[in-house]
Coordinates of C-alpha atoms in Angstrom, one line a residue:
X36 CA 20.1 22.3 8.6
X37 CA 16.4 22.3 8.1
X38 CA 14.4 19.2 6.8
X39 CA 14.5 20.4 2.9
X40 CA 18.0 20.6 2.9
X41 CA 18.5 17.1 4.9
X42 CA 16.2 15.4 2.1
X43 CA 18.6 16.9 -0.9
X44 CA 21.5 16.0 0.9
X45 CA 20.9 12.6 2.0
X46 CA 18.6 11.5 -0.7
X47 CA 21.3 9.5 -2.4
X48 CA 22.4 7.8 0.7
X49 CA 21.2 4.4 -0.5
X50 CA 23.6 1.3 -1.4
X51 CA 21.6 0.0 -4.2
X52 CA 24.5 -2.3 -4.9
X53 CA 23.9 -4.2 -1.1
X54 CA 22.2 -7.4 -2.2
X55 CA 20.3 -6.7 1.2
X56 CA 18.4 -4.0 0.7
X57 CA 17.1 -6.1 -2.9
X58 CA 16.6 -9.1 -0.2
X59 CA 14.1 -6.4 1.6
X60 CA 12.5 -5.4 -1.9
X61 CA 11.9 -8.7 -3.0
X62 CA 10.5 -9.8 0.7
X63 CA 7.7 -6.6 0.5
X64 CA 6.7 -7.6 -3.0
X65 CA 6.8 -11.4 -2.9
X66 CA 3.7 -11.0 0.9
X67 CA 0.9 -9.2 -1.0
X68 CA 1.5 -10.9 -4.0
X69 CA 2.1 -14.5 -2.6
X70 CA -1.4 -14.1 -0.1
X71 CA -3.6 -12.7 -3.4
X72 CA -2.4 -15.8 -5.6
X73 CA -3.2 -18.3 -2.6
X74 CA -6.8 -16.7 -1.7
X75 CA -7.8 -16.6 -5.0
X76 CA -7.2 -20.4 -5.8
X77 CA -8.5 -21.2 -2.7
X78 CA -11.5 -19.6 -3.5
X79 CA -11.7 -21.3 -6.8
X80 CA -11.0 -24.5 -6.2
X81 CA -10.7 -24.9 -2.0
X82 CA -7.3 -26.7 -2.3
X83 CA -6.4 -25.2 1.0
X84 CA -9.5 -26.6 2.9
X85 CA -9.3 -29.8 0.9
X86 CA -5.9 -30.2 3.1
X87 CA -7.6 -30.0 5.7
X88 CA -10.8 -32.2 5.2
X89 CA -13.4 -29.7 4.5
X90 CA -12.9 -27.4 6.6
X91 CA -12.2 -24.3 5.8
X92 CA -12.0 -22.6 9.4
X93 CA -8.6 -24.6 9.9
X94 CA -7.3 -23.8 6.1
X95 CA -7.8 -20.0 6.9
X96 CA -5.9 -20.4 10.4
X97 CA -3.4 -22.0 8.2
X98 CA -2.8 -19.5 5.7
X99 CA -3.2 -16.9 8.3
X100 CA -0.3 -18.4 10.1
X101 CA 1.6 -18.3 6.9
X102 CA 0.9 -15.2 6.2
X103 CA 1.6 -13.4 9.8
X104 CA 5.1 -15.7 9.4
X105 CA 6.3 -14.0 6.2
X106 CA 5.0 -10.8 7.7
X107 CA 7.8 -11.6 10.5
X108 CA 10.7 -12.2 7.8
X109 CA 9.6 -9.4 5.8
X110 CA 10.5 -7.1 8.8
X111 CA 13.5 -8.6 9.9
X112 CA 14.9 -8.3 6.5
X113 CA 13.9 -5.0 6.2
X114 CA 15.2 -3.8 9.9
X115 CA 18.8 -5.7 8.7
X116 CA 18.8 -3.6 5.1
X117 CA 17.8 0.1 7.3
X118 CA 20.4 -0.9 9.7
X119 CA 23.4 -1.9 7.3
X120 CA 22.6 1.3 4.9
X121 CA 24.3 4.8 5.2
X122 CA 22.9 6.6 7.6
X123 CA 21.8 10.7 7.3
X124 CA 22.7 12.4 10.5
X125 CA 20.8 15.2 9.4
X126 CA 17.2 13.0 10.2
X127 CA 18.2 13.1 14.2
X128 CA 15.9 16.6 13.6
X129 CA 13.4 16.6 16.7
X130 CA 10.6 17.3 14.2
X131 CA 11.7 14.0 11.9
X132 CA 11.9 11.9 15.3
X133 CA 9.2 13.0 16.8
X134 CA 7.1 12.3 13.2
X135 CA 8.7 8.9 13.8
X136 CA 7.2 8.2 16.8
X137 CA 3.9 9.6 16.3
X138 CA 3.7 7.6 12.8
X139 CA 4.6 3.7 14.6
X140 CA 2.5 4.3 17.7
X141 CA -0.3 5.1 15.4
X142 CA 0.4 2.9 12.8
X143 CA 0.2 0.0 15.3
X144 CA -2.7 1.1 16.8
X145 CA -4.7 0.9 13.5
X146 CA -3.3 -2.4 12.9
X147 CA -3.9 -4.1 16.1
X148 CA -7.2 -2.6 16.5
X149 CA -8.3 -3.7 12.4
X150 CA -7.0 -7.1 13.8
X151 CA -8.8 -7.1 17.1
X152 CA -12.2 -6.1 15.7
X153 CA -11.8 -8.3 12.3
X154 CA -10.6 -11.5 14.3
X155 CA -8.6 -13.9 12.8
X156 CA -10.6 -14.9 9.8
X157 CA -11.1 -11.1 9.1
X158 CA -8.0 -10.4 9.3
X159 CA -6.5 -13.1 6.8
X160 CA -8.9 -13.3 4.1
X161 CA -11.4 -16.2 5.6
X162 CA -13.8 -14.6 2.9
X163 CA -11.7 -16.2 0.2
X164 CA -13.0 -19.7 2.4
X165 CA -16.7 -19.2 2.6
X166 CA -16.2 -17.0 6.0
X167 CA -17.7 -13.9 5.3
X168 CA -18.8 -11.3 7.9
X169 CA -22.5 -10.6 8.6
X170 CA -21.9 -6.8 7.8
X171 CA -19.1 -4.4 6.8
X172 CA -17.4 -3.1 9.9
X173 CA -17.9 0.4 10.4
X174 CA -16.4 0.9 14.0
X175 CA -12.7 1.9 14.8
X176 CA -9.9 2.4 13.2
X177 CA -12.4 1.8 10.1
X178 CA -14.5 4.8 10.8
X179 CA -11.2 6.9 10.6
X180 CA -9.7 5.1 7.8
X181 CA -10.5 2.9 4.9
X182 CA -7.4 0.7 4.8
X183 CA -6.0 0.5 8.7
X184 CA -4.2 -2.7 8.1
X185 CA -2.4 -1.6 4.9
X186 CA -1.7 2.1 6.2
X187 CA -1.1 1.3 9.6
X188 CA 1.8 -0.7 8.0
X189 CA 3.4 1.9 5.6
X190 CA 2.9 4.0 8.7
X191 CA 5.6 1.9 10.5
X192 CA 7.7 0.7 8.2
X193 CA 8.3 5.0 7.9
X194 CA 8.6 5.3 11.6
X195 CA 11.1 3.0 11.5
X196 CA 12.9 4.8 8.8
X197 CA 12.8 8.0 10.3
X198 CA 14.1 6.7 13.2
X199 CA 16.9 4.8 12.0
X200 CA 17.9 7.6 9.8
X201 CA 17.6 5.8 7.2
X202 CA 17.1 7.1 4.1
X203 CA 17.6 3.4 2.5
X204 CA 14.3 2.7 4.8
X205 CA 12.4 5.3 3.2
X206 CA 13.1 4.3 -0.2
X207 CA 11.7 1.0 1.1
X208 CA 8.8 2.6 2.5
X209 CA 7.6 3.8 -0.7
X210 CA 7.7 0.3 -2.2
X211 CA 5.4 -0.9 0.3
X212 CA 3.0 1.9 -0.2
X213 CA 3.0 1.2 -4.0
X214 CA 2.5 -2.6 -3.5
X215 CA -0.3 -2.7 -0.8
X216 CA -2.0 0.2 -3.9
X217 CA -1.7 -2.1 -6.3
X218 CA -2.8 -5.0 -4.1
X219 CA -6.2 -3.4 -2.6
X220 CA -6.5 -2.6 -6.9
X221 CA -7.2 -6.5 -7.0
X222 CA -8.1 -6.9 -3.3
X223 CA -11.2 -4.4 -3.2
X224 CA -13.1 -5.6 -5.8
X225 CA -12.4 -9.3 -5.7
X226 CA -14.0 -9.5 -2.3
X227 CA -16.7 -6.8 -2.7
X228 CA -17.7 -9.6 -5.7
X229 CA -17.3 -12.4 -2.8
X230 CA -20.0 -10.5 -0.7
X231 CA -22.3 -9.6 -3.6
X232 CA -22.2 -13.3 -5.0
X233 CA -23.3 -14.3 -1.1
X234 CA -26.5 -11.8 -1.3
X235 CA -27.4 -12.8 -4.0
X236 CA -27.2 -16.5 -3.2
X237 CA -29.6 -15.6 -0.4
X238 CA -31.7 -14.0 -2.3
X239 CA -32.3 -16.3 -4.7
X240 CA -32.5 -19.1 -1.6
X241 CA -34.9 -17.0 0.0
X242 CA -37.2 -16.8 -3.1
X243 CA -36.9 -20.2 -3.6
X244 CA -38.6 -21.2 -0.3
X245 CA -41.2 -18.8 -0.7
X246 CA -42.7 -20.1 -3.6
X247 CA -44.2 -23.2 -2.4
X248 CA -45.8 -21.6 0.3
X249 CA -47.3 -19.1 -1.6
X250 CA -48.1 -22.1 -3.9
X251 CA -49.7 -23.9 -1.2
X252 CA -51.9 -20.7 0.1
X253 CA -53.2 -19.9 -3.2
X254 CA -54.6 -24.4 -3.1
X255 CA -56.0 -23.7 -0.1
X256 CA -57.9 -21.1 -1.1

């Protein structure tokens, strides 16, 4: 049977009635949604490093915590919906499990590497807390791709699919891919505002402590 055929026959292999697989739904759109809320009114208001006593390097390890946590649930909950759907026997294809394994192993590698060369802060929004990176990383996985974290993901979450024969798990796949879009819709600009706000804060700081001395050079003379 080739890969066409497999996709029209097991394309309607999905329990939509399992309150498990809507467990696994509402997990992947609750994360993005719950960390964009958070960073936002931490960013407006500091609440988070408030809690903390000022200091926002603790308040981002926080959140970053409670965000890599939820992360953790949202894959258990979606490994326990792929593994109690209907399975397609037609996916054990060599091409679909070798397109599996090729997709996790390089999925992970752009999210471990975006989260080894961002750090911790980088990697869970310390922007949104006044920690902002000197300049925009340009080295791998983000000189190969724009959005390693959030690909890298949807990357594995299909691997997973493809290996569990799930078509339930692709279904689920293309949820996460249409959340992270939407998320990186608010995401991208929000903290291209952050950086501009912070050069232009600079700038105006900069101009500021020129003046006197150019002030006091023109009384000398």
């Amino acid at each position: 049977m080739d890969i066409l055929q497999c996709y029209h026959n097991s394309r309607l292999l999905v329990d939509w009635s399992d309150k498990r697989m809507w467990l696994a739904v509402a997990s992947i759109v609750f994360n993005p949604t719950f960390w964009n809320i958070v960073a936002r009114k931490e960013y407006r208001t500091k609440f988070i490093t408030r809690m903390f006593n000022g200091n926002g390097l603790y308040g981002c390890y926080a959140l970053a915590a409670t965000i890599f946590t939820l992360g953790l649930i949202r894959d258990a909950v979606f490994k326990y919906a792929v593994d109690t759907q209907p399975k397609a026997q037609c996916m054990d294809h060599w091409f679909l499990q070798a397109l599996a394994y090729f997709l996790f192993s390089v999925g992970n590698i752009f999210v471990l590497s975006s989260m080894w060369v961002l750090g911790i802060t980088g990697t869970y929004l310390g922007d949104y807390f006044g920690i902002l990176m000197d300049e925009r990383v340009t080295s791998f996985p983000f000189n190969v791709n724009d959005n390693p974290m959030y690909n890298g993901t949807v990357m594995i979450f299909l691997g997973t699919a493809l290996w569990s024969l799930s078509p339930a798990g692709v279904y689920l796949t293309c949820i996460v891919h249409f959340v992270y879009r939407i998320a990186l819709k608010f995401e991208g600009p929000f903290t291209t505002d952050i950086y501009i706000k912070r050069d232009q804060d600079r700038a105006a700081a900069k101009k500021t402590t020129s003046t006197p001395a150019k002030e006091q050079t023109k009384k000398d003379l």
